[in-house]
Short mmCIF file of C-alpha atoms in Angstrom, two decimals:
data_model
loop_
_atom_site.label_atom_id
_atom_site.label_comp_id
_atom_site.label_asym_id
_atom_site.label_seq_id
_atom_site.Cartn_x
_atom_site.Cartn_y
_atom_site.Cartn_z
CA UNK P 1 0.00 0.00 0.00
CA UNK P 2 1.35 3.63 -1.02
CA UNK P 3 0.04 6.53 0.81
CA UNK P 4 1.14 9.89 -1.32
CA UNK P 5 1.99 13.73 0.38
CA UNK P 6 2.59 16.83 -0.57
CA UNK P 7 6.42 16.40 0.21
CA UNK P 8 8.71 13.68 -0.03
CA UNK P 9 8.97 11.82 3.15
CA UNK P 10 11.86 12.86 5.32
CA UNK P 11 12.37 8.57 6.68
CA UNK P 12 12.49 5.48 5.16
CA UNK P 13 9.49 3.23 6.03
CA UNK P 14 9.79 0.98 8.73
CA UNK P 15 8.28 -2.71 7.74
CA UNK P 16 6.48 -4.91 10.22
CA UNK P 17 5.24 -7.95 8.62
CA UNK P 18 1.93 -7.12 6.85
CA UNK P 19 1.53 -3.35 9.02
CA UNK P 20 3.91 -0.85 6.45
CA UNK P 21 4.60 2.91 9.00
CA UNK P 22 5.22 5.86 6.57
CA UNK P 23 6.20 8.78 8.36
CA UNK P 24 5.90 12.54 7.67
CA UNK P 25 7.11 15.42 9.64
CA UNK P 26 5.05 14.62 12.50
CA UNK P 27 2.14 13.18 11.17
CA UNK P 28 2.17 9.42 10.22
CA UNK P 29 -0.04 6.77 9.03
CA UNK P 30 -0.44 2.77 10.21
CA UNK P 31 -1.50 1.21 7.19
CA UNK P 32 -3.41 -2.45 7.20
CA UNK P 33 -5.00 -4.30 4.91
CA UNK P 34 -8.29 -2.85 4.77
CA UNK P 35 -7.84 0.62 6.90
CA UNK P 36 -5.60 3.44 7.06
CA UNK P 37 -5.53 5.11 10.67
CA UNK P 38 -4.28 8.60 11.42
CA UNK P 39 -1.92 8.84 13.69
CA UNK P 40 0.37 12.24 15.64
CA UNK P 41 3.84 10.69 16.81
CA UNK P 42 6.43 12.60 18.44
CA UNK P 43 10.20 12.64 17.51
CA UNK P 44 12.63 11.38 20.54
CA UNK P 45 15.68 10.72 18.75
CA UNK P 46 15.75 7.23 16.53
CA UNK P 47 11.81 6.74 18.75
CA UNK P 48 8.88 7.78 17.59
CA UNK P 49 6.02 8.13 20.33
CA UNK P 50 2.75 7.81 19.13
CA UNK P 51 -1.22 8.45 19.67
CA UNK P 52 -4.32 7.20 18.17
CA UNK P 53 -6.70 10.02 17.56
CA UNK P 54 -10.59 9.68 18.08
CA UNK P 55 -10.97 7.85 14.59
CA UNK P 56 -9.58 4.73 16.21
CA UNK P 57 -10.99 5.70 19.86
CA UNK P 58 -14.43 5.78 17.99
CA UNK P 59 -14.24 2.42 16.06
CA UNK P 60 -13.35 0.91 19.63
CA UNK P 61 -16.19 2.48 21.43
CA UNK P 62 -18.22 0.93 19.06
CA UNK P 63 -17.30 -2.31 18.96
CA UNK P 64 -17.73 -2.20 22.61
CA UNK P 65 -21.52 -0.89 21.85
CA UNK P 66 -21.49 -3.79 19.43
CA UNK P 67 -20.01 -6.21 21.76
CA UNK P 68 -22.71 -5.26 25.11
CA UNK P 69 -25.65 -6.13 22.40
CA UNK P 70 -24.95 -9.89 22.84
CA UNK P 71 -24.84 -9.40 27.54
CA UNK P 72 -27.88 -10.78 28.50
CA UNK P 73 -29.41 -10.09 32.13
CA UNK P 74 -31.66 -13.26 33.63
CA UNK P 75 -34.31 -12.23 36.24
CA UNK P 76 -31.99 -14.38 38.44
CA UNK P 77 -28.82 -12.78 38.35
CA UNK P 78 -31.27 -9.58 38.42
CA UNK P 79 -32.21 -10.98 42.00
CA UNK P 80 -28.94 -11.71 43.07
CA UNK P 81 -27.74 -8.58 42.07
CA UNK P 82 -30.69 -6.87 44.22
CA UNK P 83 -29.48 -8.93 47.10
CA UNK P 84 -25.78 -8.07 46.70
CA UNK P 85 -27.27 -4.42 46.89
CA UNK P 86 -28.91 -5.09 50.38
CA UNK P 87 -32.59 -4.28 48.38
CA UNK P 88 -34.04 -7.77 49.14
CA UNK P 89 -32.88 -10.59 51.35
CA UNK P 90 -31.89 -14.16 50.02
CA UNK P 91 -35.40 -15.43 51.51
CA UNK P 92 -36.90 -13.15 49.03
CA UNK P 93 -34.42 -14.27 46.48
CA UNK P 94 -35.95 -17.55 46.56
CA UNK P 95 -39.34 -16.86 47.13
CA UNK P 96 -39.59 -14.52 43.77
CA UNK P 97 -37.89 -17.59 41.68
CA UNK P 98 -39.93 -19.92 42.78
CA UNK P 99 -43.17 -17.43 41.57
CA UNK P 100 -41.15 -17.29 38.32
CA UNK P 101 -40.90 -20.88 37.60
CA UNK P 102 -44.44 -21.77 38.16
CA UNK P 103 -45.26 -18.93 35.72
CA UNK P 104 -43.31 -20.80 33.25
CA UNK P 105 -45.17 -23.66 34.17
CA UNK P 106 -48.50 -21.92 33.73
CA UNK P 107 -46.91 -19.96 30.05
CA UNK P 108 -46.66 -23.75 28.49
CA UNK P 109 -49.77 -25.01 29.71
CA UNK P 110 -51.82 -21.98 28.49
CA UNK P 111 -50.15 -22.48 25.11
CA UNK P 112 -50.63 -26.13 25.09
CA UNK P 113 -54.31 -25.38 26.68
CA UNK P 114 -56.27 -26.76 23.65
CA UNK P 115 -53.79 -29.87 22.91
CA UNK P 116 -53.68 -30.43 26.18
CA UNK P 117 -57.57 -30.67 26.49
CA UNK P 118 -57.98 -27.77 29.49
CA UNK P 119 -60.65 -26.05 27.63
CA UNK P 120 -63.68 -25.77 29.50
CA UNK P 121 -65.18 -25.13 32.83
CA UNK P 122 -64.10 -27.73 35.50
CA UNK P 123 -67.71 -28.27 36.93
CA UNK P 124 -67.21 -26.57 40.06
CA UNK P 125 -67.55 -22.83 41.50
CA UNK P 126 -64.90 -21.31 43.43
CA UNK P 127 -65.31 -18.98 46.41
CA UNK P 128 -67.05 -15.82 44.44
CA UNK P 129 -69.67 -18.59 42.63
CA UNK P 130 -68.06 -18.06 39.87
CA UNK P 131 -67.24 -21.31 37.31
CA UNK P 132 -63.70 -22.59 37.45
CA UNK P 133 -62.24 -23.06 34.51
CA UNK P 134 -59.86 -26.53 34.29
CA UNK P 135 -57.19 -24.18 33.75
CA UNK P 136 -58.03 -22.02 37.11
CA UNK P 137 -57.61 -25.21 38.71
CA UNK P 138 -54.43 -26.44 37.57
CA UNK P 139 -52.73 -23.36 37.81
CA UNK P 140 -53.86 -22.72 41.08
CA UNK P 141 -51.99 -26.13 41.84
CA UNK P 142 -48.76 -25.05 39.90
CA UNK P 143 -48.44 -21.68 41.97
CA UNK P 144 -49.49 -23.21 45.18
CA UNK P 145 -46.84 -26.09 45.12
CA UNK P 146 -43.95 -23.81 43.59
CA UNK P 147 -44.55 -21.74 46.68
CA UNK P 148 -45.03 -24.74 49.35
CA UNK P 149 -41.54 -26.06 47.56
CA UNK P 150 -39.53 -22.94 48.25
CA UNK P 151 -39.59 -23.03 51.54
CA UNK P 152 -40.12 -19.33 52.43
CA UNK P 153 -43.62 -19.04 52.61
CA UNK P 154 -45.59 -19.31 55.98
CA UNK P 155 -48.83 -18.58 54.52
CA UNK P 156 -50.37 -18.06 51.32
CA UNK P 157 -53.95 -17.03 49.86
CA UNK P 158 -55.26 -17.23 46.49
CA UNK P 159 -57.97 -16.45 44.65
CA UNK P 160 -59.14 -20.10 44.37
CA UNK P 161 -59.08 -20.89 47.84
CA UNK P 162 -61.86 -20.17 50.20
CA UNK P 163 -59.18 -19.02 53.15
CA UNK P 164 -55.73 -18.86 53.66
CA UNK P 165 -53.63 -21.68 53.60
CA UNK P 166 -50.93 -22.20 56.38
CA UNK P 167 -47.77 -24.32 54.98
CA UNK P 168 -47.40 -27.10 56.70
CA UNK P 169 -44.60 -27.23 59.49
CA UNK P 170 -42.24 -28.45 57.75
CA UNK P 171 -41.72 -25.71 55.07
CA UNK P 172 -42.73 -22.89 57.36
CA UNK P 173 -41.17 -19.76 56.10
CA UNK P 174 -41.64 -16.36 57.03
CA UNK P 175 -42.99 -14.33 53.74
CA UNK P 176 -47.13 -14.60 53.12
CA UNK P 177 -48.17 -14.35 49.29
CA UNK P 178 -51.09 -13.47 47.69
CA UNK P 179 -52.26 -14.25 44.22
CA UNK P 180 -54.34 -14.86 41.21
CA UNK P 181 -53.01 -17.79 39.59
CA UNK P 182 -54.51 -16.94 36.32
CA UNK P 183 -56.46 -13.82 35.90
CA UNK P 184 -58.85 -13.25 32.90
CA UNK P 185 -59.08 -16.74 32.67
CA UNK P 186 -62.80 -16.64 30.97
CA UNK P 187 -60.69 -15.32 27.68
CA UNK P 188 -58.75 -18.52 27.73
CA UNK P 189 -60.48 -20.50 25.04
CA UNK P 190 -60.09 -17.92 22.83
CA UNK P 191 -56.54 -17.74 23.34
CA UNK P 192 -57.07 -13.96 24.17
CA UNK P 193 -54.32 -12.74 26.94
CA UNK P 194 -54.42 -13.76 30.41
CA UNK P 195 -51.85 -13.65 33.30
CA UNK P 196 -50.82 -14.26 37.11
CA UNK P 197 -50.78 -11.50 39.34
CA UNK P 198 -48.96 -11.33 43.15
CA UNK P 199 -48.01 -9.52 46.00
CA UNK P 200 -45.78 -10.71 48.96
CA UNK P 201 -45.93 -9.60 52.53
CA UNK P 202 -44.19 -10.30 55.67
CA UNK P 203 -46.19 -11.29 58.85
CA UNK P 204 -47.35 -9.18 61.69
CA UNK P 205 -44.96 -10.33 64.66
CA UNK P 206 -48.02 -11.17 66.94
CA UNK P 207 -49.95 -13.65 64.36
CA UNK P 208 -47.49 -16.08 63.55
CA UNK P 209 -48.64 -19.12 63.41
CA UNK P 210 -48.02 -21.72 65.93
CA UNK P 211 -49.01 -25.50 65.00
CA UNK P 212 -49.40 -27.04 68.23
CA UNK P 213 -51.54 -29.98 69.41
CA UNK P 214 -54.15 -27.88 71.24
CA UNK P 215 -54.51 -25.19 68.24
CA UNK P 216 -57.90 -26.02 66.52
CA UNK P 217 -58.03 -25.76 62.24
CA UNK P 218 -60.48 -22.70 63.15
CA UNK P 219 -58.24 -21.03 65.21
CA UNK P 220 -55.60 -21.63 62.63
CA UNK P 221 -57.52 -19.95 59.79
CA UNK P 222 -58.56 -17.15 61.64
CA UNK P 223 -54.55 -16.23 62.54
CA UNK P 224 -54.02 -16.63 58.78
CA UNK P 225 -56.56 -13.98 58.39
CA UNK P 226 -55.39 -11.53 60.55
CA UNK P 227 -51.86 -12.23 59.44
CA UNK P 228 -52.88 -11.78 55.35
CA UNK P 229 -55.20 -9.13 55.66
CA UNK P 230 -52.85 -6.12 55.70
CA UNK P 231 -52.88 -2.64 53.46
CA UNK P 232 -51.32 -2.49 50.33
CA UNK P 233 -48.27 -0.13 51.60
CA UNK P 234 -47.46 -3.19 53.51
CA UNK P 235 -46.37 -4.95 50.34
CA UNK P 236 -42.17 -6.02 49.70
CA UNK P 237 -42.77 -6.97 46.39
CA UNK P 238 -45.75 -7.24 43.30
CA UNK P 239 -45.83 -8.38 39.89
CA UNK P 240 -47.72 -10.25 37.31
CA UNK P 241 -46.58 -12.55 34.20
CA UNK P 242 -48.73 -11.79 31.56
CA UNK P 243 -49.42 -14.95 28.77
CA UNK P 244 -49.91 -13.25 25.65
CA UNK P 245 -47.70 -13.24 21.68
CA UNK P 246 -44.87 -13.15 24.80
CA UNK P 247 -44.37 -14.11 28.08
CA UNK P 248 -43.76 -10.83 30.04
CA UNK P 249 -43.11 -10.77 33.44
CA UNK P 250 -43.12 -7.90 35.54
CA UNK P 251 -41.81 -6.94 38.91
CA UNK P 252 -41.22 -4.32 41.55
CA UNK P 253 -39.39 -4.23 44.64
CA UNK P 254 -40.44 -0.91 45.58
CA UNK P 255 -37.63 0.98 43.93
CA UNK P 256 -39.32 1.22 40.06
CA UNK P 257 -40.99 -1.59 37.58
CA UNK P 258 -38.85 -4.08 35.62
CA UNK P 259 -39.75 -5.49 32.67
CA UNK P 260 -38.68 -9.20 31.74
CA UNK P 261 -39.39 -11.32 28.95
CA UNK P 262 -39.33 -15.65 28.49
CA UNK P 263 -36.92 -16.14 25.24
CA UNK P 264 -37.98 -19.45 24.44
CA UNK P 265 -34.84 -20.26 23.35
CA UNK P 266 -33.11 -21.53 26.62
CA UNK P 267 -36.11 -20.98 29.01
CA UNK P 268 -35.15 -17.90 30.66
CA UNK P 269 -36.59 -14.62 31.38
CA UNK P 270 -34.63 -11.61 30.11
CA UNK P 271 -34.49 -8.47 31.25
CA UNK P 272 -36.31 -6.35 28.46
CA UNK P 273 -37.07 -2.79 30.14
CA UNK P 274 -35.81 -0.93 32.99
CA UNK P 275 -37.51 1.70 35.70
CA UNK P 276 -40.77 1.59 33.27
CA UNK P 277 -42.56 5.40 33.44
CA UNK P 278 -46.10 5.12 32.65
CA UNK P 279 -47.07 8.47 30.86
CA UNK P 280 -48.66 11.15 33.12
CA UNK P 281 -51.40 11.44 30.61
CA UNK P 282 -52.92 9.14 27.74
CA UNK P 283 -55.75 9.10 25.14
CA UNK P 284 -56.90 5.60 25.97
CA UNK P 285 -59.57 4.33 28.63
CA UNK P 286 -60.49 0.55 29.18
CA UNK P 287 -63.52 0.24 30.88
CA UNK P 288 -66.57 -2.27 30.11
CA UNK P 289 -69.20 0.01 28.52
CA UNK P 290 -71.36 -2.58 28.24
CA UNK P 291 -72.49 -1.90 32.42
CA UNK P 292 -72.85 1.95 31.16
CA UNK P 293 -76.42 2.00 32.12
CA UNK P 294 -75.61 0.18 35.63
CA UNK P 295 -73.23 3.04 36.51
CA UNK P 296 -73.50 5.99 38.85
CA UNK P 297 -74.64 9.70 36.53
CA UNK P 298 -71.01 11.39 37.91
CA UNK P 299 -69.35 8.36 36.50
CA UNK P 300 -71.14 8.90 33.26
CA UNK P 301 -70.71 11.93 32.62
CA UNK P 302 -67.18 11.24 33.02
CA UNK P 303 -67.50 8.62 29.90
CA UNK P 304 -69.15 10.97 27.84
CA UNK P 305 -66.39 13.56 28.43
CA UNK P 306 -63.94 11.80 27.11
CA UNK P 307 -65.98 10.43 23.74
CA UNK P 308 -66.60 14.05 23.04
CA UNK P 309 -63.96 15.40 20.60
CA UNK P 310 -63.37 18.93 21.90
CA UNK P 311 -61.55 21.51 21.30
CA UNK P 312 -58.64 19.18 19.58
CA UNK P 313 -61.67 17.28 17.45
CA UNK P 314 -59.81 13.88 18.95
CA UNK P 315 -61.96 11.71 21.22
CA UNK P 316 -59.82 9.39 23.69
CA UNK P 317 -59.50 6.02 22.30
CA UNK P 318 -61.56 2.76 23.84
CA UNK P 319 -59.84 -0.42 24.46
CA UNK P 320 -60.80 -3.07 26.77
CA UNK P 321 -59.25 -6.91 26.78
CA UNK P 322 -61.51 -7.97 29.51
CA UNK P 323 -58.17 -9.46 31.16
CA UNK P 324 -57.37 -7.40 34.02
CA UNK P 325 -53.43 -7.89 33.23
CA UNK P 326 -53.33 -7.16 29.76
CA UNK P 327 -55.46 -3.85 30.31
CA UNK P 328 -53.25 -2.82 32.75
CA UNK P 329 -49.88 -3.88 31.09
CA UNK P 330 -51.13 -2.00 28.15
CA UNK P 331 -52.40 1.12 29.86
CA UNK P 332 -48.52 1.01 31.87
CA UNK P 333 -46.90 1.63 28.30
CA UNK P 334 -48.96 3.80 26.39
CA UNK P 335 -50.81 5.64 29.70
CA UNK P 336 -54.71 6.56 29.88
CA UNK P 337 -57.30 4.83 32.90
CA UNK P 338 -58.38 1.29 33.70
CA UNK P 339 -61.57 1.10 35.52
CA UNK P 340 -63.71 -1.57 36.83
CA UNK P 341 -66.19 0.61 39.03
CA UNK P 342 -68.97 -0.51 41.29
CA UNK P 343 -72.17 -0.55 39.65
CA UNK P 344 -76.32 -1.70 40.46
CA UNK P 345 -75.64 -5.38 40.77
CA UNK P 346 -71.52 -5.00 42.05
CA UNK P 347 -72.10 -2.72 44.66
CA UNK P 348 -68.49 -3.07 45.15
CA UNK P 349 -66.80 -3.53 41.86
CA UNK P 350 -65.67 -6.86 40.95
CA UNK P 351 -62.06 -6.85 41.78
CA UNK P 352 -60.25 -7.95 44.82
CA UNK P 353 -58.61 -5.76 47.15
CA UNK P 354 -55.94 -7.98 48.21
CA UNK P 355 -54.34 -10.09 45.47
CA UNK P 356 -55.48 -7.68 42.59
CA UNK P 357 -55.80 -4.30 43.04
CA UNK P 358 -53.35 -3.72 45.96
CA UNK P 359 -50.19 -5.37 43.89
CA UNK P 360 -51.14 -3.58 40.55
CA UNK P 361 -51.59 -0.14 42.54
CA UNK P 362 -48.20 -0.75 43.82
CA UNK P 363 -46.77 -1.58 40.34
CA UNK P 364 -48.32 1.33 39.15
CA UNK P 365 -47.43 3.94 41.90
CA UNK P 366 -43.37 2.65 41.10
CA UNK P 367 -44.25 3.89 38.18
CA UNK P 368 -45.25 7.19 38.77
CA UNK P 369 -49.67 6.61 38.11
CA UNK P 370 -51.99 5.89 40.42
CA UNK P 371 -54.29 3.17 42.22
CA UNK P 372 -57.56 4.78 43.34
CA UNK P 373 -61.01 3.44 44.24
CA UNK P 374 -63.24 6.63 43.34
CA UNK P 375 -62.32 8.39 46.66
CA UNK P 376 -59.07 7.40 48.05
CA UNK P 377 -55.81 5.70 46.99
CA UNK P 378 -55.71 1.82 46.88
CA UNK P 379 -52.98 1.43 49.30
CA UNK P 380 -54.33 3.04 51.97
CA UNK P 381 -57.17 0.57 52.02
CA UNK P 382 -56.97 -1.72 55.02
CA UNK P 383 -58.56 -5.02 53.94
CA UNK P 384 -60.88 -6.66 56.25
CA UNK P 385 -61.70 -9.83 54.34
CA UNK P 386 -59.56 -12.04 52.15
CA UNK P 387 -61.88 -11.54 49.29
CA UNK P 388 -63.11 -8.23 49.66
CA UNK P 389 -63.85 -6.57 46.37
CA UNK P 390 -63.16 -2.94 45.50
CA UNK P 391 -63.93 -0.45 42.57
CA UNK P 392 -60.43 0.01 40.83
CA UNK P 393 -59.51 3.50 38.71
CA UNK P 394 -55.84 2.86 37.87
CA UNK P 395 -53.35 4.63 35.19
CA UNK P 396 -51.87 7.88 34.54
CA UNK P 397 -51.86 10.09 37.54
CA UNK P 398 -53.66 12.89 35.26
CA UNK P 399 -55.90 10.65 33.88
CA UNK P 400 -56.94 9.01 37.89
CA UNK P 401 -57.44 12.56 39.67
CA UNK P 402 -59.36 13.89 36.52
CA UNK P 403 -61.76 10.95 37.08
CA UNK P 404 -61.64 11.72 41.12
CA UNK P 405 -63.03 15.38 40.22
CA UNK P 406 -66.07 13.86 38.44
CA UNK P 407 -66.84 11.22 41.25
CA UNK P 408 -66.15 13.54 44.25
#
C-alpha cells in the first residue's frame, strides 16, 4: 500500500510484517490491509512516540456498543444482584424464583391449553360462585406447590381458595403471598391474553402461626386472616406474568418496575425494560361500557367527556381486553385509565382488594400513576376480608385525579 503527500517523506518506512509505517514530519499513518488510521507521533531521537486520535478511539467504542448487544441479564442474576445491593434478602431471592418458575409452568400449559384438552369449565364454583375453569384449577396447583416447595412461605392465599392456607410445618417460612393464579381466565379459550398476578408480605410479629396440638383448624384460619389481611403499603414486592404473543413478566421491589421477557430459546426470562414510566397522561380508557347504564350519573358523565372530541376534534381512544393484566400492562406503556367501578348489581366492583388491586396499585405507583377506588388511593385501604372486592380507577396520575373530580 502507497500513501502519497505533498512532500517527499523525510524517513524510510519501517516494515512490520503485513503493518507498512510511513512517516511525515510529524504526522504518520499505520497502514493495514483494509484501513488506514491517522496517527500524531512525536520525535525522541531514533523513537517515535505515538497516539491514536478519536478515529480509532471511535471504532473501539463501538465495537464495545457492538459487543454489550450480545450481555444478557436473567431475572436471576437480576435478584442476586438486588441482594448483593442489600434491596431484598436471600429469603426473598428464593421466594420470587420460585413465583417465576411456576409462571413458566402456567406460560406452556396456556399455550398447550387446547392440545392439552384444558378447555372448559371444571364443573365446580370457586369462592365468588363463579365457574372454574380446568385451567383455574391447575394453575392454582402449579403456583401453590412452587410456593409450598420454596420453603419461604408461611402462609399463602389465592384467589381459588376459600381461606388462607398455612404451609405445613415443615416448610414454614416467614414471607405470606397473595395471588391470582390466572387472571382473565374466561378469555382462555379464545386464546385472548391472560396472566398471574402477586403480591408478597411479611407477617405481623403477633400472628405467627403456631401448630401445636391444642390449636384447633379454626383457630388456625382465623390467625391466617389476621396475618394476610394487611394494606397495600405493607407490600415487599408485586408483579404479574402476563401470557400473551410473549411471556412478560413484571416486577417491583419498591424501587421502580422491571420489565422481563421468556426467550424461548433456553427458558429464561430476560431483562427487556428498565424503571418503566407510565405516561402522566394518555388518550386511551379501558372500561366495560357494556355496564354503562348500571353506573352511577357522575361516573357517566365522566364517559361521555372523554368520547366528546373537543376543542382538539380527537376523542380518547376505547380499548378493553376484559383481562385485568393485559389492560393494565397495556395502559402502563402507552398511559390513559383502567376502571372496573362498582355498579347496580356489584355494589363493590368486581375486583379484589388484596391479590389484585393492591399489587397492581403498587406496580403502578413505582411507576409514577396511580391506584384509586373513586375516593381514596388503593394502598391506603386496610382489607378486612380475604376476598373483599373494591372499585379500581388505575393509570396515569392525570388521567386518575381527573376521574376523582367527576366522582367527588
Amino acid at each position: 500500500m502507497t500513501v502519497s503527500t505533498a512532500t517527499t517523506p523525510t524517513t524510510s518506512s519501517l516494515s512490520f510484517s503485513h503493518l507498512s509505517f510511513f512517516q511525515h514530519k510529524k504526522t504518520s499513518f499505520l497502514c493495514t490491509k483494509n484501513s488506514i488510521v491517522k496517527r500524531k507521533c512525536e520525535h525522541r531521537g531514533v523513537h517515535v512516540k505515538c497516539m491514536v486520535l478519536e478515529k480509532s478511539s471511535a471504532a473501539e467504542a463501538k465495537k464495545t456498543k457492538r459487543q454489550s448487544v450480545y450481555k444478557l441479564q436473567t431475572l436471576t442474576s437480576w435478584l442476586l444482584k438486588q441482594e448483593q445491593d442489600g434491596i431484598i434478602d436471600a429469603e426473598l431471592t428464593i421466594v420470587l424464583s420460585s413465583i417465576s418458575m411456576a409462571c413458566k409452568q402456567i406460560a406452556s400449559l396456556v399455550q398447550r391449553v387446547g392440545i392439552s384438552k384444558l378447555t372448559g369449565v371444571h364443573g365446580a364454583v370457586n369462592t365468588h360462585g363463579e365457574d372454574q375453569k380446568k385451567l383455574d384449577v391447575v394453575s392454582n396447583e402449579v403456583f401453590s406447590n412452587c410456593l409450598r416447595a420454596s420453603g419461604r412461605t408461611g402462609i399463602i392465599a389465592s384467589e381459588e381458595e376459600d381461606v388462607p392456607v398455612a404451609v405445613e410445618e415443615s416448610y414454614y417460612g416467614n414471607y405470606i403471598v397473595v395471588f391470582d393464579p390466572l387472571d382473565g381466565s374466561s378469555n382462555i379459550d379464545a386464546a385472548v391474553s391472560t396472566g398471574s398476578i402477586f403480591g408478597i408480605y411479611t407477617p405481623n410479629d403477633d400472628c405467627l402461626l403456631d401448630l401445636e396440638d391444642s390449636t384447633t383448624l379454626d383457630t388456625v384460619e382465623q390467625r391466617c386472616i389476621v396475618n394476610v389481611c394487611q394494606p397495600g403499603n405493607n407490600l415487599l414486592a408485586a408483579g404479574y406474568c402476563m401470557y400473551s404473543s410473549s411471556v412478560i413478566f413484571v416486577l417491583t421491589l419498591g424501587n421502580g418496575v422491571f420489565s422481563f421477557t421468556l426467550d424461548p430459546m433456553f427458558g429464561e426470562f430476560i431483562l427487556t425494560q428498565e424503571n418503566i414510566q407510565i405516561p402522566k397522561a394518555g388518550n386511551i380508557y379501558s372500561f366495560n361500557e357494556g355496564n354503562y347504564q348500571l353506573w352511577d350519573d357522575r361516573l357517566k358523565k365522566y364517559i361521555d367527556h372523554l368520547k366528546d372530541p373537543g376543542p382538539s376534534g380527537k376523542p380518547y381512544s376505547a380499548r378493553y381486553i376484559g383481562s385485568l393484566v393485559g389492560d393494565f400492562h397495556r395502559t402502563l406503556l402507552y398511559g390513559g385509565i383502567y376502571g372496573y367501578p362498582r355498579n347496580k348489581k356489584s355494589r363493590n366492583g368486581k375486583l379484589r382488594l388484596l391479590y389484585e388491586c393492591a399489587p397492581m396499585s403498587f406496580i403502578v405507583e413505582q411507576a409514577g400513576g396511580k391506584g384509586s377506588d373513586g375516593q381514596q388511593r388503593i394502598l391506603d385501604l386496610q382489607p378486612v376480608e380475604i376476598h373483599q372486592r373494591v372499585p379500581l380507577y388505575i393509570g396515569s396520575r392525570e388521567e386518575v385525579e381527573k376521574l376523582e373530580k367527576y366522582l367527588s
